[in-house]
Amino acid sequence: MSKKTTTYFSIDIETDGGCPGLNSMLSLGCVAFDEQGNNLDTYYVNLDLLPEATQDPKTMEFWAQHQKYYDQTRVWCQNPAEAIPHFSRWVESFSGSPVAVCMPSGFDFTWVYYYLMRFNGRSAFSFSVLDMKTMAMCMLRLPYRESTKKRWPRHWFSRLPHTHNALTDAIEQAETFKLMLKDLMESCNEKV
């Protein structure tokens, strides 16, 4: 019997507030990669605002301080009813079982799951999501609230900049996850 493979999907999103449905997802970026860490493809889309949603004032204050990044989320926007099913088909086009990778999953994956359920009728990931902060907690043997990035080993960090562009940030996050996974696999092999 052959081992079932996994395809990882590092996901980053940008929003105009903290709650899916009450606020809108502005953009979705994703990079797919295999178990060996090879990047397979990328996906990026800017989304139209939900007509019934509002913009959170505090979030919009943040965007006012980063106006050029916000402006990048407002070009070539697509209707979520078309873009999200397309994203789902893209995820399902890979042979491995899909696993979303997010930081924090309680934010990014919640939004993606909401949009998939609302506009696609189902989640291409089911409930398969890996939270990098929880992974760090286990690897560093620290309480969850103390497992912040400032306590992570420097060699876990990608040299890519954090730009508030959903795609480049998803790529940056994928590179960090691959370095964490490498350390995890090496420590598991040492114990065998």
PDB file of N, CA and C in Angstrom, residues 109-153:
ATOM      1  N   PHE A 109      -7.244  31.034   8.384  1.00  0.00           N
ATOM      2  CA  PHE A 109      -8.054  29.911   7.931  1.00  0.00           C
ATOM      3  C   PHE A 109      -9.535  30.145   8.202  1.00  0.00           C
ATOM      4  N   THR A 110      -9.863  30.850   9.267  1.00  0.00           N
ATOM      5  CA  THR A 110     -11.269  31.153   9.547  1.00  0.00           C
ATOM      6  C   THR A 110     -11.882  31.915   8.377  1.00  0.00           C
ATOM      7  N   TRP A 111     -11.139  32.894   7.865  1.00  0.00           N
ATOM      8  CA  TRP A 111     -11.613  33.670   6.725  1.00  0.00           C
ATOM      9  C   TRP A 111     -11.734  32.794   5.479  1.00  0.00           C
ATOM     10  N   VAL A 112     -10.711  32.029   5.194  1.00  0.00           N
ATOM     11  CA  VAL A 112     -10.726  31.191   3.997  1.00  0.00           C
ATOM     12  C   VAL A 112     -11.867  30.180   4.084  1.00  0.00           C
ATOM     13  N   TYR A 113     -12.029  29.571   5.253  1.00  0.00           N
ATOM     14  CA  TYR A 113     -13.105  28.599   5.441  1.00  0.00           C
ATOM     15  C   TYR A 113     -14.474  29.250   5.223  1.00  0.00           C
ATOM     16  N   TYR A 114     -14.684  30.421   5.799  1.00  0.00           N
ATOM     17  CA  TYR A 114     -15.949  31.138   5.626  1.00  0.00           C
ATOM     18  C   TYR A 114     -16.227  31.401   4.148  1.00  0.00           C
ATOM     19  N   TYR A 115     -15.238  31.929   3.447  1.00  0.00           N
ATOM     20  CA  TYR A 115     -15.434  32.251   2.031  1.00  0.00           C
ATOM     21  C   TYR A 115     -15.649  30.987   1.200  1.00  0.00           C
ATOM     22  N   LEU A 116     -14.927  29.911   1.512  1.00  0.00           N
ATOM     23  CA  LEU A 116     -15.134  28.652   0.793  1.00  0.00           C
ATOM     24  C   LEU A 116     -16.552  28.121   1.033  1.00  0.00           C
ATOM     25  N   MET A 117     -17.001  28.137   2.262  1.00  0.00           N
ATOM     26  CA  MET A 117     -18.340  27.626   2.553  1.00  0.00           C
ATOM     27  C   MET A 117     -19.418  28.516   1.933  1.00  0.00           C
ATOM     28  N   ARG A 118     -19.239  29.805   2.007  1.00  0.00           N
ATOM     29  CA  ARG A 118     -20.255  30.721   1.489  1.00  0.00           C
ATOM     30  C   ARG A 118     -20.319  30.720  -0.036  1.00  0.00           C
ATOM     31  N   PHE A 119     -19.166  30.727  -0.693  1.00  0.00           N
ATOM     32  CA  PHE A 119     -19.158  30.897  -2.140  1.00  0.00           C
ATOM     33  C   PHE A 119     -18.878  29.618  -2.916  1.00  0.00           C
ATOM     34  N   ASN A 120     -18.473  28.559  -2.213  1.00  0.00           N
ATOM     35  CA  ASN A 120     -18.170  27.294  -2.876  1.00  0.00           C
ATOM     36  C   ASN A 120     -19.025  26.138  -2.352  1.00  0.00           C
ATOM     37  N   GLY A 121     -19.640  26.334  -1.193  1.00  0.00           N
ATOM     38  CA  GLY A 121     -20.498  25.315  -0.625  1.00  0.00           C
ATOM     39  C   GLY A 121     -19.765  24.229   0.146  1.00  0.00           C
ATOM     40  N   ARG A 122     -18.446  24.272   0.152  1.00  0.00           N
ATOM     41  CA  ARG A 122     -17.634  23.286   0.880  1.00  0.00           C
ATOM     42  C   ARG A 122     -16.194  23.791   0.939  1.00  0.00           C
ATOM     43  N   SER A 123     -15.435  23.204   1.854  1.00  0.00           N
ATOM     44  CA  SER A 123     -14.032  23.581   2.007  1.00  0.00           C
ATOM     45  C   SER A 123     -13.142  22.593   1.272  1.00  0.00           C
ATOM     46  N   ALA A 124     -12.307  23.082   0.404  1.00  0.00           N
ATOM     47  CA  ALA A 124     -11.345  22.223  -0.308  1.00  0.00           C
ATOM     48  C   ALA A 124     -10.355  21.577   0.647  1.00  0.00           C
ATOM     49  N   PHE A 125     -10.213  22.135   1.847  1.00  0.00           N
ATOM     50  CA  PHE A 125      -9.283  21.613   2.850  1.00  0.00           C
ATOM     51  C   PHE A 125      -9.980  20.730   3.882  1.00  0.00           C
ATOM     52  N   SER A 126     -11.294  20.618   3.812  1.00  0.00           N
ATOM     53  CA  SER A 126     -12.067  20.041   4.890  1.00  0.00           C
ATOM     54  C   SER A 126     -11.724  20.887   6.123  1.00  0.00           C
ATOM     55  N   PHE A 127     -11.195  20.266   7.181  1.00  0.00           N
ATOM     56  CA  PHE A 127     -10.759  21.025   8.359  1.00  0.00           C
ATOM     57  C   PHE A 127      -9.253  20.899   8.567  1.00  0.00           C
ATOM     58  N   SER A 128      -8.528  20.534   7.518  1.00  0.00           N
ATOM     59  CA  SER A 128      -7.090  20.258   7.636  1.00  0.00           C
ATOM     60  C   SER A 128      -6.292  21.553   7.564  1.00  0.00           C
ATOM     61  N   VAL A 129      -5.898  22.034   8.738  1.00  0.00           N
ATOM     62  CA  VAL A 129      -5.115  23.262   8.823  1.00  0.00           C
ATOM     63  C   VAL A 129      -4.059  23.099   9.903  1.00  0.00           C
ATOM     64  N   LEU A 130      -2.870  23.549   9.607  1.00  0.00           N
ATOM     65  CA  LEU A 130      -1.750  23.482  10.535  1.00  0.00           C
ATOM     66  C   LEU A 130      -1.415  24.903  10.979  1.00  0.00           C
ATOM     67  N   ASP A 131      -1.445  25.130  12.285  1.00  0.00           N
ATOM     68  CA  ASP A 131      -1.125  26.439  12.842  1.00  0.00           C
ATOM     69  C   ASP A 131       0.351  26.479  13.215  1.00  0.00           C
ATOM     70  N   MET A 132       1.100  27.409  12.630  1.00  0.00           N
ATOM     71  CA  MET A 132       2.542  27.477  12.855  1.00  0.00           C
ATOM     72  C   MET A 132       2.895  27.863  14.289  1.00  0.00           C
ATOM     73  N   LYS A 133       2.072  28.655  14.943  1.00  0.00           N
ATOM     74  CA  LYS A 133       2.371  29.032  16.332  1.00  0.00           C
ATOM     75  C   LYS A 133       2.226  27.817  17.245  1.00  0.00           C
ATOM     76  N   THR A 134       1.211  26.984  17.000  1.00  0.00           N
ATOM     77  CA  THR A 134       1.058  25.757  17.784  1.00  0.00           C
ATOM     78  C   THR A 134       2.230  24.819  17.530  1.00  0.00           C
ATOM     79  N   MET A 135       2.661  24.757  16.276  1.00  0.00           N
ATOM     80  CA  MET A 135       3.825  23.933  15.928  1.00  0.00           C
ATOM     81  C   MET A 135       5.063  24.437  16.688  1.00  0.00           C
ATOM     82  N   ALA A 136       5.244  25.750  16.724  1.00  0.00           N
ATOM     83  CA  ALA A 136       6.377  26.336  17.443  1.00  0.00           C
ATOM     84  C   ALA A 136       6.285  26.038  18.938  1.00  0.00           C
ATOM     85  N   MET A 137       5.079  26.112  19.490  1.00  0.00           N
ATOM     86  CA  MET A 137       4.873  25.803  20.902  1.00  0.00           C
ATOM     87  C   MET A 137       5.385  24.405  21.228  1.00  0.00           C
ATOM     88  N   CYS A 138       5.021  23.444  20.380  1.00  0.00           N
ATOM     89  CA  CYS A 138       5.442  22.054  20.609  1.00  0.00           C
ATOM     90  C   CYS A 138       6.946  21.883  20.434  1.00  0.00           C
ATOM     91  N   MET A 139       7.491  22.518  19.405  1.00  0.00           N
ATOM     92  CA  MET A 139       8.919  22.367  19.140  1.00  0.00           C
ATOM     93  C   MET A 139       9.775  23.056  20.188  1.00  0.00           C
ATOM     94  N   LEU A 140       9.334  24.217  20.665  1.00  0.00           N
ATOM     95  CA  LEU A 140      10.113  24.987  21.636  1.00  0.00           C
ATOM     96  C   LEU A 140       9.796  24.605  23.081  1.00  0.00           C
ATOM     97  N   ARG A 141       8.750  23.810  23.247  1.00  0.00           N
ATOM     98  CA  ARG A 141       8.291  23.400  24.576  1.00  0.00           C
ATOM     99  C   ARG A 141       8.011  24.612  25.462  1.00  0.00           C
ATOM    100  N   LEU A 142       7.247  25.539  24.881  1.00  0.00           N
ATOM    101  CA  LEU A 142       6.849  26.754  25.593  1.00  0.00           C
ATOM    102  C   LEU A 142       5.329  26.809  25.648  1.00  0.00           C
ATOM    103  N   PRO A 143       4.778  27.517  26.628  1.00  0.00           N
ATOM    104  CA  PRO A 143       3.333  27.736  26.608  1.00  0.00           C
ATOM    105  C   PRO A 143       2.939  28.484  25.326  1.00  0.00           C
ATOM    106  N   TYR A 144       1.712  28.280  24.890  1.00  0.00           N
ATOM    107  CA  TYR A 144       1.254  28.861  23.629  1.00  0.00           C
ATOM    108  C   TYR A 144       1.473  30.367  23.567  1.00  0.00           C
ATOM    109  N   ARG A 145       1.064  31.081  24.599  1.00  0.00           N
ATOM    110  CA  ARG A 145       1.173  32.548  24.584  1.00  0.00           C
ATOM    111  C   ARG A 145       2.626  33.030  24.586  1.00  0.00           C
ATOM    112  N   GLU A 146       3.554  32.161  24.959  1.00  0.00           N
ATOM    113  CA  GLU A 146       4.973  32.530  24.956  1.00  0.00           C
ATOM    114  C   GLU A 146       5.678  32.087  23.681  1.00  0.00           C
ATOM    115  N   SER A 147       4.945  31.473  22.782  1.00  0.00           N
ATOM    116  CA  SER A 147       5.546  30.939  21.547  1.00  0.00           C
ATOM    117  C   SER A 147       5.485  31.943  20.408  1.00  0.00           C
ATOM    118  N   THR A 148       5.743  33.189  20.726  1.00  0.00           N
ATOM    119  CA  THR A 148       5.701  34.253  19.730  1.00  0.00           C
ATOM    120  C   THR A 148       6.966  34.231  18.871  1.00  0.00           C
ATOM    121  N   LYS A 149       6.890  34.896  17.734  1.00  0.00           N
ATOM    122  CA  LYS A 149       8.019  34.891  16.788  1.00  0.00           C
ATOM    123  C   LYS A 149       9.309  35.424  17.401  1.00  0.00           C
ATOM    124  N   LYS A 150       9.208  36.324  18.366  1.00  0.00           N
ATOM    125  CA  LYS A 150      10.430  36.870  18.953  1.00  0.00           C
ATOM    126  C   LYS A 150      11.210  35.797  19.722  1.00  0.00           C
ATOM    127  N   ARG A 151      10.578  34.674  20.044  1.00  0.00           N
ATOM    128  CA  ARG A 151      11.261  33.572  20.733  1.00  0.00           C
ATOM    129  C   ARG A 151      11.699  32.469  19.778  1.00  0.00           C
ATOM    130  N   TRP A 152      11.354  32.598  18.508  1.00  0.00           N
ATOM    131  CA  TRP A 152      11.727  31.571  17.540  1.00  0.00           C
ATOM    132  C   TRP A 152      13.209  31.678  17.197  1.00  0.00           C
ATOM    133  N   PRO A 153      13.862  30.555  16.937  1.00  0.00           N
ATOM    134  CA  PRO A 153      15.264  30.616  16.501  1.00  0.00           C
ATOM    135  C   PRO A 153      15.386  31.422  15.201  1.00  0.00           C
TER     136      PRO A 153
END
